[in-house]
Structure formats: structure tokens, C-alpha cells
């Protein structure tokens, strides 16, 4: 799981300076039913014969920019940071609580 921060300081071409940009997950637009490839595919199917970009937006000037976070199976936007030995500490505190009560 790749954890990506919700904001990132990157260069804005419009303002020509580094500013904080809001990160959102890229969503594909709706496919047109009448594009040449779709029409060809539908024609072929009729009858008896029978594939996480991220969109980088700076809130002040609104010039959109795509920033690829390379390839990963799962990405999480603004999740909790991992800490060393976090699971062990949680289990130990859980055991201590059960003993006290």
C-alpha cells in the first residue's frame, strides 16, 4: 500500500513558484458511445459472430497538472503514517488494560 500525502509543495507553471498543491485521485471520464473504436466494436459484436494517477491541483490558480506516482497495486490518500513497533505497543497496552480491569 502506497501512502500519498493529501498536499504537496510542487512547482506551479502558471505562478512560476513552489506552492502547496492539493492531491486528488485521478478518475477516468465517461467513454463516448460514438467514438470510432466503439462504433467498430459494436458493429463487430452485433450479429452471430461472437486498465492510480493522481491529479495535482493548486488551489489558488487552478491550473491542473497530472503527477504520476509510478506503478503500485494499491494507493491510499492521506492515510496514517507507519511507526516502528506500533502493533506491539498496541497489543501490550491492550493486555495491560485487561489485567487491570
PDB file of N, CA and C in Angstrom, residues 9-67:
ATOM      1  N   UNK A   9       4.028  20.280  -1.826  1.00  0.00           N
ATOM      2  CA  UNK A   9       4.595  21.528  -2.337  1.00  0.00           C
ATOM      3  C   UNK A   9       5.329  21.234  -3.637  1.00  0.00           C
ATOM      4  N   UNK A  10       4.753  21.692  -4.750  1.00  0.00           N
ATOM      5  CA  UNK A  10       5.369  21.486  -6.052  1.00  0.00           C
ATOM      6  C   UNK A  10       5.343  22.787  -6.842  1.00  0.00           C
ATOM      7  N   UNK A  11       6.074  22.799  -7.956  1.00  0.00           N
ATOM      8  CA  UNK A  11       6.207  23.993  -8.786  1.00  0.00           C
ATOM      9  C   UNK A  11       4.954  24.184  -9.633  1.00  0.00           C
ATOM     10  N   UNK A  12       4.433  25.411  -9.637  1.00  0.00           N
ATOM     11  CA  UNK A  12       3.273  25.758 -10.456  1.00  0.00           C
ATOM     12  C   UNK A  12       3.775  26.541 -11.668  1.00  0.00           C
ATOM     13  N   UNK A  13       3.494  26.047 -12.875  1.00  0.00           N
ATOM     14  CA  UNK A  13       3.981  26.699 -14.086  1.00  0.00           C
ATOM     15  C   UNK A  13       3.336  28.069 -14.288  1.00  0.00           C
ATOM     16  N   UNK A  14       2.087  28.204 -13.873  1.00  0.00           N
ATOM     17  CA  UNK A  14       1.365  29.457 -14.066  1.00  0.00           C
ATOM     18  C   UNK A  14       1.915  30.563 -13.158  1.00  0.00           C
ATOM     19  N   UNK A  15       2.104  30.241 -11.874  1.00  0.00           N
ATOM     20  CA  UNK A  15       2.618  31.227 -10.905  1.00  0.00           C
ATOM     21  C   UNK A  15       4.142  31.316 -10.925  1.00  0.00           C
ATOM     22  N   UNK A  16       4.795  30.315 -11.487  1.00  0.00           N
ATOM     23  CA  UNK A  16       6.250  30.210 -11.560  1.00  0.00           C
ATOM     24  C   UNK A  16       6.901  30.221 -10.178  1.00  0.00           C
ATOM     25  N   UNK A  17       6.304  29.495  -9.226  1.00  0.00           N
ATOM     26  CA  UNK A  17       6.899  29.326  -7.901  1.00  0.00           C
ATOM     27  C   UNK A  17       6.314  28.076  -7.241  1.00  0.00           C
ATOM     28  N   UNK A  18       6.997  27.609  -6.202  1.00  0.00           N
ATOM     29  CA  UNK A  18       6.524  26.446  -5.460  1.00  0.00           C
ATOM     30  C   UNK A  18       5.372  26.854  -4.542  1.00  0.00           C
ATOM     31  N   UNK A  19       4.286  26.099  -4.604  1.00  0.00           N
ATOM     32  CA  UNK A  19       3.129  26.342  -3.747  1.00  0.00           C
ATOM     33  C   UNK A  19       2.520  25.003  -3.349  1.00  0.00           C
ATOM     34  N   UNK A  20       1.762  24.972  -2.239  1.00  0.00           N
ATOM     35  CA  UNK A  20       1.118  23.703  -1.865  1.00  0.00           C
ATOM     36  C   UNK A  20       0.008  23.343  -2.847  1.00  0.00           C
ATOM     37  N   UNK A  21       0.032  22.112  -3.331  1.00  0.00           N
ATOM     38  CA  UNK A  21      -0.973  21.604  -4.259  1.00  0.00           C
ATOM     39  C   UNK A  21      -1.791  20.525  -3.564  1.00  0.00           C
ATOM     40  N   UNK A  22      -3.087  20.528  -3.808  1.00  0.00           N
ATOM     41  CA  UNK A  22      -3.971  19.519  -3.246  1.00  0.00           C
ATOM     42  C   UNK A  22      -3.935  18.293  -4.158  1.00  0.00           C
ATOM     43  N   UNK A  23      -3.767  17.111  -3.572  1.00  0.00           N
ATOM     44  CA  UNK A  23      -3.692  15.881  -4.350  1.00  0.00           C
ATOM     45  C   UNK A  23      -5.046  15.186  -4.311  1.00  0.00           C
ATOM     46  N   UNK A  24      -5.543  14.812  -5.493  1.00  0.00           N
ATOM     47  CA  UNK A  24      -6.763  14.024  -5.576  1.00  0.00           C
ATOM     48  C   UNK A  24      -6.517  12.866  -6.519  1.00  0.00           C
ATOM     49  N   UNK A  25      -7.261  11.803  -6.356  1.00  0.00           N
ATOM     50  CA  UNK A  25      -7.073  10.637  -7.205  1.00  0.00           C
ATOM     51  C   UNK A  25      -7.728  10.873  -8.556  1.00  0.00           C
ATOM     52  N   UNK A  26      -7.001  10.535  -9.612  1.00  0.00           N
ATOM     53  CA  UNK A  26      -7.477  10.717 -10.976  1.00  0.00           C
ATOM     54  C   UNK A  26      -8.618   9.757 -11.261  1.00  0.00           C
ATOM     55  N   UNK A  27      -9.679  10.272 -11.867  1.00  0.00           N
ATOM     56  CA  UNK A  27     -10.798   9.426 -12.269  1.00  0.00           C
ATOM     57  C   UNK A  27     -10.997   9.572 -13.773  1.00  0.00           C
ATOM     58  N   UNK A  28     -11.184   8.460 -14.424  1.00  0.00           N
ATOM     59  CA  UNK A  28     -11.344   8.429 -15.868  1.00  0.00           C
ATOM     60  C   UNK A  28     -12.706   8.993 -16.252  1.00  0.00           C
ATOM     61  N   UNK A  29     -12.748   9.784 -17.318  1.00  0.00           N
ATOM     62  CA  UNK A  29     -14.012  10.334 -17.799  1.00  0.00           C
ATOM     63  C   UNK A  29     -14.860   9.262 -18.474  1.00  0.00           C
ATOM     64  N   UNK A  30     -16.130   9.564 -18.668  1.00  0.00           N
ATOM     65  CA  UNK A  30     -17.046   8.603 -19.279  1.00  0.00           C
ATOM     66  C   UNK A  30     -16.709   8.432 -20.755  1.00  0.00           C
ATOM     67  N   UNK A  31     -16.682   7.177 -21.224  1.00  0.00           N
ATOM     68  CA  UNK A  31     -16.384   6.892 -22.622  1.00  0.00           C
ATOM     69  C   UNK A  31     -17.534   7.346 -23.517  1.00  0.00           C
ATOM     70  N   UNK A  32     -17.188   7.886 -24.675  1.00  0.00           N
ATOM     71  CA  UNK A  32     -18.202   8.285 -25.641  1.00  0.00           C
ATOM     72  C   UNK A  32     -18.724   7.047 -26.360  1.00  0.00           C
ATOM     73  N   UNK A  33     -20.034   6.970 -26.549  1.00  0.00           N
ATOM     74  CA  UNK A  33     -20.625   5.820 -27.241  1.00  0.00           C
ATOM     75  C   UNK A  33     -20.388   5.877 -28.741  1.00  0.00           C
ATOM     76  N   UNK A  34     -20.061   7.070 -29.246  1.00  0.00           N
ATOM     77  CA  UNK A  34     -19.963   7.241 -30.690  1.00  0.00           C
ATOM     78  C   UNK A  34     -18.537   7.466 -31.171  1.00  0.00           C
ATOM     79  N   UNK A  35     -17.550   7.106 -30.371  1.00  0.00           N
ATOM     80  CA  UNK A  35     -16.159   7.179 -30.822  1.00  0.00           C
ATOM     81  C   UNK A  35     -15.940   6.096 -31.880  1.00  0.00           C
ATOM     82  N   UNK A  36     -14.968   6.300 -32.763  1.00  0.00           N
ATOM     83  CA  UNK A  36     -14.755   5.376 -33.883  1.00  0.00           C
ATOM     84  C   UNK A  36     -14.499   3.950 -33.400  1.00  0.00           C
ATOM     85  N   UNK A  37     -13.701   3.800 -32.372  1.00  0.00           N
ATOM     86  CA  UNK A  37     -13.396   2.459 -31.854  1.00  0.00           C
ATOM     87  C   UNK A  37     -14.624   1.769 -31.294  1.00  0.00           C
ATOM     88  N   UNK A  38     -15.463   2.519 -30.575  1.00  0.00           N
ATOM     89  CA  UNK A  38     -16.689   1.941 -30.019  1.00  0.00           C
ATOM     90  C   UNK A  38     -17.662   1.533 -31.111  1.00  0.00           C
ATOM     91  N   UNK A  39     -17.791   2.369 -32.135  1.00  0.00           N
ATOM     92  CA  UNK A  39     -18.695   2.040 -33.247  1.00  0.00           C
ATOM     93  C   UNK A  39     -18.223   0.777 -33.955  1.00  0.00           C
ATOM     94  N   UNK A  40     -16.912   0.669 -34.163  1.00  0.00           N
ATOM     95  CA  UNK A  40     -16.338  -0.509 -34.820  1.00  0.00           C
ATOM     96  C   UNK A  40     -16.580  -1.757 -33.976  1.00  0.00           C
ATOM     97  N   UNK A  41     -16.364  -1.632 -32.662  1.00  0.00           N
ATOM     98  CA  UNK A  41     -16.538  -2.760 -31.742  1.00  0.00           C
ATOM     99  C   UNK A  41     -17.995  -3.210 -31.705  1.00  0.00           C
ATOM    100  N   UNK A  42     -18.927  -2.261 -31.617  1.00  0.00           N
ATOM    101  CA  UNK A  42     -20.354  -2.596 -31.583  1.00  0.00           C
ATOM    102  C   UNK A  42     -20.789  -3.283 -32.875  1.00  0.00           C
ATOM    103  N   UNK A  43     -20.276  -2.804 -34.000  1.00  0.00           N
ATOM    104  CA  UNK A  43     -20.606  -3.402 -35.305  1.00  0.00           C
ATOM    105  C   UNK A  43     -20.096  -4.835 -35.361  1.00  0.00           C
ATOM    106  N   UNK A  44     -18.897  -5.055 -34.840  1.00  0.00           N
ATOM    107  CA  UNK A  44     -18.293  -6.391 -34.868  1.00  0.00           C
ATOM    108  C   UNK A  44     -19.048  -7.346 -33.937  1.00  0.00           C
ATOM    109  N   UNK A  45     -19.503  -6.848 -32.783  1.00  0.00           N
ATOM    110  CA  UNK A  45     -20.195  -7.681 -31.804  1.00  0.00           C
ATOM    111  C   UNK A  45     -21.607  -8.053 -32.255  1.00  0.00           C
ATOM    112  N   UNK A  46     -22.230  -7.204 -33.069  1.00  0.00           N
ATOM    113  CA  UNK A  46     -23.605  -7.476 -33.493  1.00  0.00           C
ATOM    114  C   UNK A  46     -23.629  -8.657 -34.464  1.00  0.00           C
ATOM    115  N   UNK A  47     -24.736  -9.342 -34.515  1.00  0.00           N
ATOM    116  CA  UNK A  47     -24.873 -10.488 -35.419  1.00  0.00           C
ATOM    117  C   UNK A  47     -24.556 -11.789 -34.714  1.00  0.00           C
ATOM    118  N   UNK A  48     -24.194 -12.800 -35.476  1.00  0.00           N
ATOM    119  CA  UNK A  48     -23.989 -14.143 -34.928  1.00  0.00           C
ATOM    120  C   UNK A  48     -22.555 -14.382 -34.440  1.00  0.00           C
ATOM    121  N   UNK A  49     -21.586 -13.620 -34.956  1.00  0.00           N
ATOM    122  CA  UNK A  49     -20.192 -13.805 -34.507  1.00  0.00           C
ATOM    123  C   UNK A  49     -20.009 -13.156 -33.153  1.00  0.00           C
ATOM    124  N   UNK A  50     -19.432 -14.023 -32.815  1.00  0.00           N
ATOM    125  CA  UNK A  50     -19.405 -13.522 -31.483  1.00  0.00           C
ATOM    126  C   UNK A  50     -18.264 -12.909 -30.682  1.00  0.00           C
ATOM    127  N   UNK A  51      -7.511  -0.930 -18.550  1.00  0.00           N
ATOM    128  CA  UNK A  51      -6.769  -0.652 -17.249  1.00  0.00           C
ATOM    129  C   UNK A  51      -6.484   0.859 -16.910  1.00  0.00           C
ATOM    130  N   UNK A  52      -3.503   4.139 -10.302  1.00  0.00           N
ATOM    131  CA  UNK A  52      -3.718   5.053  -9.721  1.00  0.00           C
ATOM    132  C   UNK A  52      -2.505   6.925  -9.417  1.00  0.00           C
ATOM    133  N   UNK A  53      -3.435   7.317 -11.348  1.00  0.00           N
ATOM    134  CA  UNK A  53      -2.716   8.618 -11.421  1.00  0.00           C
ATOM    135  C   UNK A  53      -3.251   9.577 -10.378  1.00  0.00           C
ATOM    136  N   UNK A  54      -2.591  10.303 -10.246  1.00  0.00           N
ATOM    137  CA  UNK A  54      -3.082  11.314  -9.318  1.00  0.00           C
ATOM    138  C   UNK A  54      -3.159  12.652 -10.038  1.00  0.00           C
ATOM    139  N   UNK A  55      -4.141  13.408  -9.685  1.00  0.00           N
ATOM    140  CA  UNK A  55      -4.330  14.720 -10.271  1.00  0.00           C
ATOM    141  C   UNK A  55      -3.808  15.751  -9.276  1.00  0.00           C
ATOM    142  N   UNK A  56      -2.933  16.635  -9.735  1.00  0.00           N
ATOM    143  CA  UNK A  56      -2.294  17.605  -8.847  1.00  0.00           C
ATOM    144  C   UNK A  56      -2.872  18.994  -9.132  1.00  0.00           C
ATOM    145  N   UNK A  57      -3.587  19.572  -8.173  1.00  0.00           N
ATOM    146  CA  UNK A  57      -4.261  20.854  -8.385  1.00  0.00           C
ATOM    147  C   UNK A  57      -3.820  21.853  -7.325  1.00  0.00           C
ATOM    148  N   UNK A  58      -3.396  23.041  -7.762  1.00  0.00           N
ATOM    149  CA  UNK A  58      -3.005  24.100  -6.834  1.00  0.00           C
ATOM    150  C   UNK A  58      -4.251  24.940  -6.562  1.00  0.00           C
ATOM    151  N   UNK A  59      -4.642  25.144  -5.298  1.00  0.00           N
ATOM    152  CA  UNK A  59      -5.932  25.775  -5.019  1.00  0.00           C
ATOM    153  C   UNK A  59      -6.071  27.233  -5.464  1.00  0.00           C
ATOM    154  N   UNK A  60      -4.966  27.980  -5.586  1.00  0.00           N
ATOM    155  CA  UNK A  60      -5.083  29.403  -5.906  1.00  0.00           C
ATOM    156  C   UNK A  60      -5.322  29.668  -7.389  1.00  0.00           C
ATOM    157  N   UNK A  61      -4.548  29.056  -8.271  1.00  0.00           N
ATOM    158  CA  UNK A  61      -4.654  29.415  -9.689  1.00  0.00           C
ATOM    159  C   UNK A  61      -5.393  28.375 -10.527  1.00  0.00           C
ATOM    160  N   UNK A  62      -5.669  27.210  -9.995  1.00  0.00           N
ATOM    161  CA  UNK A  62      -6.494  26.190 -10.640  1.00  0.00           C
ATOM    162  C   UNK A  62      -5.956  25.681 -11.974  1.00  0.00           C
ATOM    163  N   UNK A  63      -4.635  25.725 -12.177  1.00  0.00           N
ATOM    164  CA  UNK A  63      -4.088  25.116 -13.383  1.00  0.00           C
ATOM    165  C   UNK A  63      -3.814  23.651 -13.058  1.00  0.00           C
ATOM    166  N   UNK A  64      -4.570  22.740 -13.676  1.00  0.00           N
ATOM    167  CA  UNK A  64      -4.484  21.323 -13.328  1.00  0.00           C
ATOM    168  C   UNK A  64      -3.226  20.707 -13.915  1.00  0.00           C
ATOM    169  N   UNK A  65      -2.693  19.736 -13.199  1.00  0.00           N
ATOM    170  CA  UNK A  65      -1.497  19.055 -13.667  1.00  0.00           C
ATOM    171  C   UNK A  65      -1.539  17.622 -13.188  1.00  0.00           C
ATOM    172  N   UNK A  66      -1.152  16.692 -14.035  1.00  0.00           N
ATOM    173  CA  UNK A  66      -1.123  15.287 -13.670  1.00  0.00           C
ATOM    174  C   UNK A  66       0.269  14.954 -13.158  1.00  0.00           C
ATOM    175  N   UNK A  67       0.324  14.230 -12.061  1.00  0.00           N
ATOM    176  CA  UNK A  67       1.594  13.831 -11.476  1.00  0.00           C
ATOM    177  C   UNK A  67       1.515  12.342 -11.186  1.00  0.00           C
TER     178      UNK A  67
END
